[in-house]
CSV table of C-alpha atoms in Angstrom, one decimal:
chain,number,residue,atom,x,y,z
A,1,MET,CA,-11.7,133.5,25.6
A,2,ARG,CA,-15.5,133.6,26.0
A,3,THR,CA,-17.5,130.5,25.2
A,4,SER,CA,-21.2,130.4,24.1
A,5,SER,CA,-23.4,129.1,26.9
A,6,ARG,CA,-25.4,127.1,24.3
A,7,LEU,CA,-22.4,124.8,23.8
A,8,VAL,CA,-20.5,124.8,27.1
A,9,THR,CA,-21.8,125.9,30.4
A,10,SER,CA,-18.4,126.0,32.1
A,11,PRO,CA,-14.7,125.8,31.1
A,12,GLU,CA,-14.2,122.3,32.7
A,13,PRO,CA,-16.1,120.2,30.1
A,14,ALA,CA,-14.3,122.0,27.3
A,15,ILE,CA,-10.9,121.0,28.8
A,16,ALA,CA,-12.0,117.4,29.2
A,17,THR,CA,-13.8,117.1,25.9
A,18,ALA,CA,-10.8,118.0,23.7
A,19,PRO,CA,-8.5,115.1,24.7
A,20,LEU,CA,-11.5,112.8,24.6
A,21,LEU,CA,-12.3,113.7,20.9
A,22,ALA,CA,-8.6,113.4,20.0
A,23,THR,CA,-8.5,110.0,21.6
A,24,ARG,CA,-11.5,108.8,19.7
A,25,ALA,CA,-9.9,109.9,16.4
A,26,ASP,CA,-6.6,108.4,17.2
A,27,ARG,CA,-7.5,105.1,18.9
A,28,PRO,CA,-9.0,102.5,16.5
A,29,GLU,CA,-11.0,100.8,19.3
A,30,LEU,CA,-12.9,104.1,20.0
A,31,ARG,CA,-13.8,104.9,16.4
A,32,PRO,CA,-17.5,104.8,15.5
A,33,THR,CA,-18.5,101.2,14.5
A,34,PRO,CA,-19.1,101.0,10.8
A,35,GLY,CA,-22.5,99.9,9.5
A,36,ARG,CA,-23.3,96.3,8.5
A,37,SER,CA,-22.7,97.0,4.8
A,38,ALA,CA,-19.2,98.5,5.6
A,39,ARG,CA,-18.4,95.4,7.7
A,40,TRP,CA,-19.3,93.0,4.9
A,41,ALA,CA,-17.5,95.1,2.2
A,42,VAL,CA,-14.2,93.8,3.5
A,43,ALA,CA,-15.4,90.3,2.5
A,44,LEU,CA,-17.4,91.0,-0.6
A,45,VAL,CA,-15.0,93.3,-2.5
A,46,PRO,CA,-12.1,90.9,-2.2
A,47,ALA,CA,-14.3,87.9,-3.1
A,48,VAL,CA,-15.7,89.6,-6.2
A,49,THR,CA,-12.2,90.7,-7.2
A,50,ALA,CA,-11.0,87.1,-6.8
A,51,ILE,CA,-13.8,85.7,-8.9
A,52,ALA,CA,-13.1,88.2,-11.7
A,53,VAL,CA,-9.4,87.5,-11.6
A,54,GLY,CA,-10.0,83.8,-11.5
A,55,LEU,CA,-12.4,83.7,-14.4
A,56,TRP,CA,-10.0,85.7,-16.6
A,57,GLY,CA,-8.5,83.2,-19.0
A,58,ILE,CA,-9.7,80.2,-17.0
A,59,ARG,CA,-9.4,77.9,-20.0
A,60,ARG,CA,-5.7,78.8,-20.4
A,61,GLN,CA,-6.1,78.6,-24.2
A,62,GLY,CA,-7.5,75.1,-23.9
A,63,SER,CA,-4.3,73.7,-22.2
A,64,LEU,CA,-4.3,71.1,-19.5
A,65,TRP,CA,-1.3,69.9,-17.5
A,66,SER,CA,-0.8,66.3,-16.4
A,67,ASP,CA,-1.9,66.6,-12.7
A,68,GLU,CA,-5.2,68.2,-13.8
A,69,ALA,CA,-5.6,65.4,-16.5
A,70,VAL,CA,-5.4,62.9,-13.7
A,71,THR,CA,-8.1,64.7,-11.7
A,72,TYR,CA,-10.3,65.0,-14.8
A,73,GLU,CA,-10.1,61.3,-15.6
A,74,VAL,CA,-10.4,59.9,-12.1
A,75,ALA,CA,-13.4,62.2,-11.3
A,76,HIS,CA,-15.2,60.7,-14.3
A,77,ARG,CA,-14.8,57.2,-13.0
A,78,SER,CA,-17.7,55.5,-11.0
A,79,THR,CA,-17.6,55.8,-7.2
A,80,PRO,CA,-16.6,52.1,-6.8
A,81,ASP,CA,-13.8,52.6,-9.3
A,82,ILE,CA,-12.5,55.6,-7.4
A,83,TRP,CA,-12.5,53.6,-4.1
A,84,ARG,CA,-10.6,50.8,-5.9
A,85,LEU,CA,-8.0,53.3,-7.1
A,86,LEU,CA,-7.5,54.9,-3.7
A,87,ALA,CA,-6.6,51.5,-2.2
A,88,GLU,CA,-3.7,51.4,-4.6
A,89,ALA,CA,-2.6,55.0,-5.3
A,90,ASP,CA,-3.4,58.7,-4.7
A,91,ALA,CA,-5.2,58.3,-1.5
A,92,VAL,CA,-4.0,61.7,-0.4
A,93,HIS,CA,-6.2,63.2,-3.1
A,94,GLY,CA,-9.2,61.0,-2.6
A,95,LEU,CA,-11.6,63.6,-1.0
A,96,HIS,CA,-10.8,66.0,-3.9
A,97,TYR,CA,-11.6,63.3,-6.5
A,98,PHE,CA,-15.0,62.6,-4.9
A,99,LEU,CA,-15.7,66.3,-4.8
A,100,MET,CA,-14.9,66.7,-8.5
A,101,HIS,CA,-16.9,63.5,-9.2
A,102,ALA,CA,-19.9,65.3,-7.8
A,103,VAL,CA,-19.1,68.4,-9.8
A,104,PHE,CA,-19.0,66.6,-13.1
A,105,ALA,CA,-22.1,64.6,-12.2
A,106,SER,CA,-23.9,67.9,-11.8
A,107,TRP,CA,-22.3,69.7,-14.7
A,108,GLU,CA,-20.2,68.4,-17.5
A,109,GLY,CA,-18.4,71.7,-18.0
A,110,GLY,CA,-15.0,70.6,-19.2
A,111,LEU,CA,-12.1,72.8,-18.2
A,112,VAL,CA,-14.3,75.4,-16.6
A,113,ALA,CA,-16.0,72.9,-14.4
A,114,LEU,CA,-12.6,71.4,-13.5
A,115,ARG,CA,-11.2,74.7,-12.4
A,116,LEU,CA,-14.3,76.6,-11.1
A,117,PRO,CA,-14.1,75.1,-7.6
A,118,SER,CA,-10.6,76.5,-7.2
A,119,VAL,CA,-11.8,79.9,-8.4
A,120,LEU,CA,-14.5,79.9,-5.8
A,121,ALA,CA,-12.1,78.6,-3.1
A,122,VAL,CA,-9.8,81.6,-3.7
A,123,ALA,CA,-12.8,83.9,-3.5
A,124,ALA,CA,-13.7,82.3,-0.1
A,125,THR,CA,-10.0,82.7,1.0
A,126,ALA,CA,-10.0,86.4,0.0
A,127,ALA,CA,-13.3,87.0,1.8
A,128,GLY,CA,-12.0,85.2,4.9
A,129,VAL,CA,-8.7,87.1,4.9
A,130,GLY,CA,-10.6,90.3,4.6
A,131,MET,CA,-12.6,89.4,7.7
A,132,LEU,CA,-9.6,88.3,9.6
A,133,GLY,CA,-7.7,91.5,8.8
A,134,ARG,CA,-10.7,93.6,9.9
A,135,ARG,CA,-10.9,91.6,13.1
A,136,LEU,CA,-7.2,91.9,13.9
A,137,ALA,CA,-6.2,95.3,12.5
A,138,GLY,CA,-9.3,97.3,11.4
A,139,PRO,CA,-11.5,97.6,8.3
A,140,ARG,CA,-9.1,99.2,5.9
A,141,ALA,CA,-6.3,96.7,6.8
A,142,GLY,CA,-8.9,93.9,6.2
A,143,LEU,CA,-9.9,95.2,2.9
A,144,LEU,CA,-6.4,95.6,1.7
A,145,ALA,CA,-5.4,92.1,3.0
A,146,GLY,CA,-8.4,90.6,1.2
A,147,LEU,CA,-7.5,92.4,-2.1
A,148,VAL,CA,-3.9,91.2,-1.8
A,149,VAL,CA,-5.0,87.5,-2.0
A,150,PRO,CA,-6.1,87.3,-5.6
A,151,LEU,CA,-3.1,89.4,-6.7
A,152,LEU,CA,-0.5,87.1,-5.4
A,153,PRO,CA,1.0,85.2,-8.3
A,154,ALA,CA,0.8,81.8,-6.5
A,155,MET,CA,-2.9,82.3,-5.7
A,156,GLN,CA,-3.6,83.4,-9.3
A,157,ARG,CA,-2.0,80.2,-10.5
A,158,TYR,CA,-3.8,77.7,-8.2
A,159,ALA,CA,-7.1,79.5,-8.6
A,160,GLN,CA,-7.0,78.0,-12.1
A,161,GLU,CA,-5.9,74.5,-11.4
A,162,GLY,CA,-8.1,71.4,-11.0
A,163,ARG,CA,-6.4,70.3,-7.8
A,164,SER,CA,-7.0,70.7,-4.1
A,165,TYR,CA,-4.6,73.4,-3.1
A,166,ALA,CA,-7.0,76.4,-3.3
A,167,LEU,CA,-9.7,74.5,-1.5
A,168,VAL,CA,-7.2,73.8,1.4
A,169,CYS,CA,-6.5,77.5,1.5
A,170,ALA,CA,-10.2,78.3,1.9
A,171,LEU,CA,-10.6,75.8,4.7
A,172,MET,CA,-7.5,77.0,6.4
A,173,THR,CA,-8.7,80.6,6.3
A,174,TRP,CA,-12.0,79.9,7.9
A,175,GLY,CA,-10.4,77.4,10.3
A,176,THR,CA,-8.2,80.3,11.4
A,177,TRP,CA,-11.4,82.4,11.9
A,178,LEU,CA,-12.8,79.6,14.1
A,179,LEU,CA,-9.5,79.4,16.0
A,180,LEU,CA,-9.9,83.1,16.9
A,181,ASP,CA,-13.5,82.4,18.0
A,182,GLY,CA,-12.3,79.6,20.3
A,183,ALA,CA,-9.4,81.6,21.7
A,184,GLU,CA,-11.5,84.7,22.4
A,185,ALA,CA,-14.8,83.2,23.6
A,186,GLY,CA,-14.2,79.5,24.2
A,187,GLY,CA,-17.0,77.0,24.1
A,188,ARG,CA,-17.1,73.4,23.0
A,189,ARG,CA,-19.1,74.2,19.8
A,190,ARG,CA,-16.5,76.7,18.6
A,191,TRP,CA,-13.7,74.3,19.2
A,192,ALA,CA,-15.6,71.4,17.6
A,193,GLY,CA,-16.3,73.6,14.5
A,194,TYR,CA,-12.6,74.4,14.4
A,195,GLY,CA,-11.6,70.8,14.6
A,196,ALA,CA,-14.1,69.8,11.9
A,197,VAL,CA,-12.9,72.4,9.4
A,198,MET,CA,-9.2,71.7,10.0
A,199,LEU,CA,-9.9,67.9,9.6
A,200,ALA,CA,-11.5,68.6,6.2
A,201,ALA,CA,-8.5,70.6,5.2
A,202,CYS,CA,-6.1,67.8,6.2
A,203,LEU,CA,-8.2,65.2,4.4
A,204,LEU,CA,-8.0,67.3,1.2
A,205,HIS,CA,-4.3,67.4,1.6
A,206,GLU,CA,-2.3,65.9,4.5
A,207,PHE,CA,0.2,68.7,4.7
A,208,ALA,CA,-2.5,71.0,5.9
A,209,VAL,CA,-1.5,69.5,9.3
A,210,LEU,CA,1.4,71.9,9.1
A,211,GLY,CA,-1.2,74.7,9.4
A,212,LEU,CA,-2.5,73.1,12.5
A,213,ILE,CA,1.0,73.2,14.0
A,214,ALA,CA,1.2,76.9,13.1
A,215,HIS,CA,-2.1,77.5,14.9
A,216,GLY,CA,-0.6,75.8,17.9
A,217,VAL,CA,2.3,78.2,17.9
A,218,THR,CA,-0.2,81.1,17.7
A,219,VAL,CA,-2.1,79.8,20.8
A,220,VAL,CA,1.2,79.4,22.7
A,221,LEU,CA,2.3,82.9,21.8
A,222,SER,CA,-1.0,84.4,22.7
A,223,ARG,CA,-1.3,82.4,25.9
A,224,ARG,CA,-4.9,81.6,25.1
A,225,ARG,CA,-6.8,78.3,25.8
A,226,LEU,CA,-4.0,75.9,25.0
A,227,ARG,CA,-5.8,72.9,26.4
A,228,PRO,CA,-9.0,73.1,24.2
A,229,TRP,CA,-6.8,73.7,21.1
A,230,ALA,CA,-4.7,70.7,22.0
A,231,VAL,CA,-7.9,68.5,22.4
A,232,SER,CA,-9.1,69.7,19.0
A,233,ALA,CA,-5.7,69.2,17.4
A,234,ALA,CA,-5.6,65.6,18.8
A,235,ALA,CA,-9.0,64.9,17.3
A,236,VAL,CA,-7.9,66.2,13.9
A,237,ILE,CA,-4.7,64.0,14.0
A,238,ALA,CA,-6.8,61.0,15.1
A,239,GLY,CA,-9.2,61.6,12.2
A,240,LEU,CA,-6.3,62.0,9.8
A,241,ALA,CA,-4.3,58.9,11.0
A,242,PRO,CA,-6.1,56.3,8.8
A,243,LEU,CA,-5.5,58.3,5.6
A,244,ALA,CA,-1.9,59.0,6.7
A,245,LEU,CA,-1.1,55.4,7.3
A,246,LEU,CA,-2.6,54.4,3.9
A,247,SER,CA,-0.8,57.1,2.0
A,248,ALA,CA,2.4,56.1,3.6
A,249,THR,CA,2.2,52.8,1.8
A,250,GLN,CA,2.0,54.8,-1.5
A,251,SER,CA,5.0,57.0,-0.8
A,252,GLY,CA,6.6,56.0,-4.0
A,253,GLN,CA,4.3,58.5,-5.8
A,254,VAL,CA,6.4,61.3,-4.4
A,255,ALA,CA,9.7,59.8,-5.3
A,256,TRP,CA,10.0,62.5,-8.0
A,257,ILE,CA,10.5,65.3,-5.4
A,258,GLY,CA,14.1,66.4,-5.2
A,259,VAL,CA,16.1,68.3,-2.6
A,260,PRO,CA,15.1,72.0,-2.7
A,261,ASP,CA,17.3,74.0,-4.9
A,262,ALA,CA,18.7,77.6,-4.5
A,263,SER,CA,15.6,79.2,-6.0
A,264,ASP,CA,13.3,77.4,-3.5
A,265,LEU,CA,15.5,78.6,-0.6
A,266,LEU,CA,15.7,82.1,-2.0
A,267,THR,CA,11.9,82.4,-2.5
A,268,PHE,CA,11.3,81.2,1.0
A,269,GLY,CA,13.8,83.6,2.5
A,270,VAL,CA,12.6,86.6,0.6
A,271,THR,CA,9.0,85.9,1.5
A,272,ALA,CA,9.7,85.3,5.1
A,273,LEU,CA,11.8,88.5,5.3
A,274,LEU,CA,8.9,90.5,3.6
A,275,GLY,CA,6.5,89.1,6.2
A,276,ILE,CA,8.8,90.0,9.1
A,277,ALA,CA,9.3,93.5,7.7
A,278,CYS,CA,5.6,94.0,7.4
A,279,ALA,CA,5.1,92.8,11.0
A,280,PHE,CA,7.1,95.8,12.2
A,281,LEU,CA,4.4,98.1,10.7
A,282,LYS,CA,1.5,96.2,12.2
A,283,PRO,CA,-1.2,98.2,14.0
A,284,PRO,CA,-1.9,97.7,17.7
A,285,GLY,CA,-3.7,94.6,18.5
A,286,ARG,CA,-7.6,94.6,18.6
A,287,GLY,CA,-8.0,91.4,20.5
A,288,PRO,CA,-6.3,88.7,22.6
A,289,VAL,CA,-4.6,87.3,19.6
A,290,GLY,CA,-2.2,89.6,17.7
A,291,LEU,CA,-2.0,89.8,14.0
A,292,SER,CA,1.7,88.9,13.9
A,293,ALA,CA,1.3,86.0,16.3
A,294,LEU,CA,-1.3,84.6,13.9
A,295,ALA,CA,0.2,85.5,10.5
A,296,LEU,CA,3.9,84.9,10.9
A,297,PRO,CA,3.6,81.2,12.0
A,298,LEU,CA,1.2,80.5,9.1
A,299,LEU,CA,3.7,82.2,6.6
A,300,ILE,CA,6.9,80.7,7.9
A,301,LEU,CA,6.4,77.4,9.8
A,302,PRO,CA,4.8,75.1,7.1
A,303,ALA,CA,7.3,75.9,4.4
A,304,GLY,CA,10.2,76.1,6.9
A,305,LEU,CA,9.4,72.7,8.4
A,306,LEU,CA,9.3,71.0,5.0
A,307,LEU,CA,12.5,72.7,3.9
A,308,ALA,CA,14.2,71.7,7.2
A,309,LEU,CA,13.2,68.1,6.8
A,310,SER,CA,14.4,67.9,3.2
A,311,PRO,CA,17.8,66.4,4.0
A,312,LEU,CA,16.0,63.4,5.6
A,313,ARG,CA,13.1,63.1,3.1
A,314,PRO,CA,12.6,65.7,0.3
A,315,LEU,CA,8.9,66.6,0.4
A,316,TYR,CA,9.0,70.4,-0.2
A,317,VAL,CA,6.8,71.6,-3.1
A,318,ASP,CA,5.6,75.2,-2.9
A,319,ARG,CA,1.9,74.3,-3.7
A,320,TYR,CA,1.8,71.9,-0.8
A,321,VAL,CA,2.0,74.9,1.6
A,322,LEU,CA,0.1,77.4,-0.5
A,323,PHE,CA,-2.0,78.3,2.6
A,324,GLY,CA,1.1,80.3,3.9
A,325,SER,CA,-0.2,83.0,1.5
A,326,ILE,CA,-2.9,83.7,4.1
A,327,GLY,CA,-0.3,85.0,6.5
A,328,LEU,CA,1.5,87.0,3.9
A,329,ALA,CA,-1.7,88.7,2.7
A,330,LEU,CA,-2.6,89.6,6.3
A,331,LEU,CA,0.8,91.1,7.0
A,332,ILE,CA,0.9,93.1,3.7
A,333,GLY,CA,-2.6,94.4,4.2
A,334,ALA,CA,-1.8,95.6,7.8
A,335,ALA,CA,1.5,97.1,6.7
A,336,LEU,CA,-0.2,99.1,3.8
A,337,ASP,CA,-2.8,100.3,6.3
A,338,ARG,CA,0.0,101.8,8.4
A,339,LEU,CA,1.5,103.9,5.6
A,340,PRO,CA,1.3,107.6,6.5
A,341,SER,CA,-0.6,108.7,3.4
A,342,ARG,CA,-3.7,107.2,2.0
A,343,GLY,CA,-2.5,108.4,-1.4
A,344,MET,CA,0.6,106.2,-0.9
A,345,VAL,CA,-1.7,103.3,-0.1
A,346,VAL,CA,-3.7,103.8,-3.3
A,347,THR,CA,-0.5,104.2,-5.4
A,348,ALA,CA,1.1,101.1,-3.9
A,349,SER,CA,-2.1,99.1,-4.4
A,350,LEU,CA,-2.5,100.2,-8.1
A,351,ALA,CA,1.2,99.4,-8.8
A,352,ALA,CA,0.9,96.0,-7.2
A,353,ALA,CA,-2.3,95.3,-9.2
A,354,ALA,CA,-0.7,96.4,-12.4
A,355,THR,CA,2.4,94.2,-11.8
A,356,ALA,CA,0.3,91.2,-10.8
A,357,LEU,CA,-2.4,91.4,-13.5
A,358,LEU,CA,-0.7,92.7,-16.6
A,359,PRO,CA,2.6,90.9,-17.6
A,360,GLY,CA,2.7,88.3,-14.8
A,361,GLY,CA,-1.0,87.5,-15.0
A,362,GLN,CA,-1.0,87.0,-18.7
A,363,GLN,CA,2.0,84.7,-18.4
A,364,LEU,CA,0.2,82.6,-15.7
A,365,ARG,CA,-2.7,82.1,-18.1
A,366,ALA,CA,-0.5,80.9,-21.0
A,367,PRO,CA,0.0,77.2,-21.7
A,368,GLU,CA,3.7,77.7,-21.2
A,369,SER,CA,3.2,78.5,-17.5
A,370,ARG,CA,2.8,74.8,-16.6
A,371,SER,CA,5.5,72.1,-16.8
A,372,ASP,CA,3.6,70.2,-19.4
A,373,ASP,CA,0.5,70.4,-21.6
A,374,VAL,CA,-1.3,67.2,-22.4
A,375,THR,CA,-3.4,68.8,-25.1
A,376,ALA,CA,-0.3,70.0,-26.9
A,377,VAL,CA,1.2,66.6,-26.7
A,378,ALA,CA,-2.0,65.0,-28.1
A,379,ARG,CA,-2.0,67.4,-31.0
A,380,ALA,CA,1.7,66.6,-31.8
A,381,VAL,CA,1.1,62.9,-31.6
A,382,GLN,CA,-1.9,63.2,-34.0
A,383,GLU,CA,0.2,65.2,-36.5
A,384,MET,CA,3.1,62.8,-36.4
A,385,SER,CA,1.2,59.5,-36.5
A,386,GLY,CA,-0.9,57.6,-38.9
A,387,PRO,CA,-3.6,54.9,-38.7
A,388,GLY,CA,-2.3,51.6,-37.4
A,389,ASP,CA,0.8,52.9,-35.9
A,390,GLY,CA,1.9,51.5,-32.5
A,391,LEU,CA,2.0,53.7,-29.4
A,392,LEU,CA,4.5,53.4,-26.5
A,393,PHE,CA,4.8,55.4,-23.3
A,394,THR,CA,8.2,55.5,-21.5
A,395,PRO,CA,7.9,55.4,-18.5
A,396,ALA,CA,4.4,53.8,-18.4
A,397,ARG,CA,2.8,57.0,-17.1
A,398,ARG,CA,-0.3,57.6,-19.3
A,399,ALA,CA,-1.2,61.0,-17.9
A,400,TRP,CA,-0.8,62.3,-21.5
A,401,ILE,CA,-3.8,60.3,-22.7
A,402,LEU,CA,-6.1,60.3,-19.7
A,403,ALA,CA,-8.1,63.5,-20.5
A,404,THR,CA,-7.5,63.6,-24.3
A,405,PRO,CA,-8.1,60.0,-25.6
A,406,GLY,CA,-9.5,61.1,-29.0
A,407,PRO,CA,-6.2,62.0,-30.7
A,408,TYR,CA,-4.8,58.6,-29.8
A,409,ALA,CA,-7.8,56.5,-30.9
A,410,HIS,CA,-6.2,55.5,-34.2
A,411,LEU,CA,-3.1,54.1,-32.5
A,412,ASP,CA,-2.4,50.7,-30.9
A,413,ASP,CA,-1.2,51.0,-27.4
A,414,LEU,CA,1.4,48.2,-27.6
A,415,ALA,CA,2.2,47.7,-23.9
A,416,LEU,CA,-1.3,48.2,-22.4
A,417,ALA,CA,-2.9,45.1,-20.7
A,418,THR,CA,-5.8,46.7,-18.8
A,419,SER,CA,-7.1,50.3,-18.9
A,420,PRO,CA,-6.7,52.6,-15.9
A,421,ALA,CA,-10.3,52.4,-14.8
A,422,ALA,CA,-10.6,48.7,-15.4
A,423,SER,CA,-7.5,47.9,-13.4
A,424,GLY,CA,-8.2,50.3,-10.6
A,425,THR,CA,-4.9,52.1,-11.2
A,426,LEU,CA,-3.8,55.6,-12.3
A,427,PHE,CA,-2.2,54.7,-15.6
A,428,GLY,CA,-3.3,51.1,-16.3
A,429,THR,CA,-1.3,47.9,-16.3
A,430,GLU,CA,1.1,46.6,-18.9
A,431,VAL,CA,1.9,43.2,-20.4
A,432,THR,CA,5.2,41.4,-19.7
A,433,PRO,CA,8.4,42.6,-21.2
A,434,GLY,CA,8.4,39.6,-23.6
A,435,GLU,CA,4.9,40.4,-24.8
A,436,ILE,CA,5.8,44.0,-25.3
A,437,ARG,CA,8.8,43.0,-27.5
A,438,ALA,CA,6.6,40.7,-29.6
A,439,ARG,CA,4.0,43.3,-30.2
A,440,MET,CA,6.6,45.9,-31.1
A,441,LEU,CA,8.2,43.6,-33.7
A,442,ALA,CA,4.8,43.1,-35.3
A,443,SER,CA,4.5,46.8,-35.9
A,444,ARG,CA,5.9,48.8,-38.8
A,445,ARG,CA,5.9,52.2,-37.2
A,446,ILE,CA,5.8,53.2,-33.5
A,447,VAL,CA,5.2,56.6,-31.9
A,448,ALA,CA,7.0,56.7,-28.5
A,449,VAL,CA,6.0,59.4,-25.9
A,450,GLN,CA,8.8,59.8,-23.4
A,451,ASP,CA,8.5,61.8,-20.2
A,452,VAL,CA,12.0,63.2,-20.0
A,453,ILE,CA,11.7,65.4,-16.9
A,454,GLY,CA,10.6,64.8,-13.4
A,455,GLU,CA,9.5,61.2,-13.4
A,456,PRO,CA,11.3,58.2,-11.9
A,457,GLY,CA,12.5,55.4,-14.2
A,458,ASP,CA,10.8,52.1,-14.8
A,459,SER,CA,12.2,49.4,-12.5
A,460,THR,CA,10.0,46.5,-13.9
A,461,GLY,CA,12.2,45.9,-16.9
A,462,ARG,CA,9.4,47.0,-19.3
A,463,GLY,CA,11.1,50.3,-20.1
A,464,ALA,CA,14.4,48.6,-20.8
A,465,ALA,CA,12.6,46.2,-23.1
A,466,LYS,CA,11.0,49.0,-25.0
A,467,LEU,CA,14.2,51.0,-25.5
A,468,ALA,CA,16.3,47.9,-26.4
A,469,THR,CA,13.8,46.8,-29.1
A,470,LEU,CA,13.5,50.3,-30.6
A,471,GLN,CA,17.3,50.6,-30.8
A,472,ALA,CA,17.8,47.1,-32.3
A,473,HIS,CA,15.0,46.9,-34.8
A,474,PHE,CA,13.8,50.4,-35.6
A,475,GLU,CA,15.3,53.7,-36.9
A,476,VAL,CA,14.3,57.3,-35.9
A,477,CYS,CA,12.1,59.0,-38.5
A,478,GLY,CA,11.5,62.2,-36.5
A,479,THR,CA,11.3,63.7,-33.0
A,480,ARG,CA,9.7,66.6,-31.4
A,481,ARG,CA,9.9,68.1,-27.9
A,482,VAL,CA,6.6,69.4,-26.4
A,483,THR,CA,7.0,70.8,-22.9
A,484,ARG,CA,8.5,68.0,-20.9
A,485,ALA,CA,7.5,65.2,-23.4
A,486,GLN,CA,9.6,64.0,-26.2
A,487,ILE,CA,7.7,62.4,-29.1
A,488,THR,CA,9.7,60.2,-31.4
A,489,VAL,CA,8.5,58.3,-34.5
A,490,TYR,CA,10.3,55.0,-35.2
A,491,ALA,CA,10.0,52.8,-38.2
A,492,ARG,CA,11.4,49.5,-39.4
A,493,PRO,CA,14.5,50.2,-41.6
A,494,GLY,CA,13.7,51.7,-44.9
A,495,LEU,CA,10.1,52.6,-44.0
A,496,CYS,CA,10.5,56.1,-42.8
């Protein structure tokens, strides 16, 4: 076949050029480098999507569950009062309380201000996962991985909670980015940055140290710079040690955690198998650290270690290891990128989005999606009570009243000795059992709010005194169950 001399002067270059062009088309590392805007799209598009999904229904119809109520009330205390509290309880959440204290000092935005930091944290997580995916598997895999983050049901849930778990995810994501920097290029500054970010994650919640362990496995599997990682990890653990020792003295606060049930084990098993299956579809590595070597330990190890330790000390709660979603998103994004047809990728992505955002997303934004609702309890108490009625909490866990004191203002808290803020405690202090009994007998009607699920009993004798006095001297006028709270109105005989 004759070839134009304008294009090829001899047959040899044509023979050499054809395989070269094929290689550039087939090998990701030889594809043309995308422009700066395309590089940043893998971060910006997931982040914007996460913000939109997070802001959707952020008020949850005005509902608030008890853990968020604690955050809201503690964050509104003065700085010295927060320090006093942490010496007695909830030290593990101390950094988050100070952060939210600063948020409310800047903007008294109610439920939106309480939850907005978590929305932004999930956006930062989605952006970081997109960048990680691009770095490890290519631009399209990164974009898909980043978009998976805000669609995961667990991430949608904790994007709208005033607790620390989404913030830990964001720090873990960018700590992972710095881990790759250290593994690939080394340098004291990179490893110091990695250590600082990981320490911040661990100070927000101590179980972030499980992510540090997962990173160690990644370093070992990749055979990259184990010594500098070990030095950074040791510095993180040393920085965390004072908080860990203090929180160990407050371990009674997690006495409510039970042994994992079948649903916990099934969820972990299915998620781990999904990640492993996706790993078989991973693209060839683009650097010294492979995607699977990074993502699988993050997905499996933190939850797996807590589950394995449960027979000795039950500590497994899925939100404590929410950051495992980072590994899952990376694996799913890379697997979608390896599907043979782009049409299949689009179809699968749209199906996943519809499933996550329509029925499931609406349910996550309903008050019923949480184990309790302090605003609903407050409304019920207000409807069932009258001026001058007594008020009792059994056990003495006043999470119901912390963020919504208004509906209780007309009631007399019969057992309260000192308020939570004044006593430097989470729920305040109570008078002696004898004083409680005397106050109850001076009341004609009492509204009792009982936490019937998930809280340990009262070992001080106060709870027994309350129940014994109610049974001996009062009769039940009416009762109502609101989420996990049972509200019962008692009155002296003949006064119902």
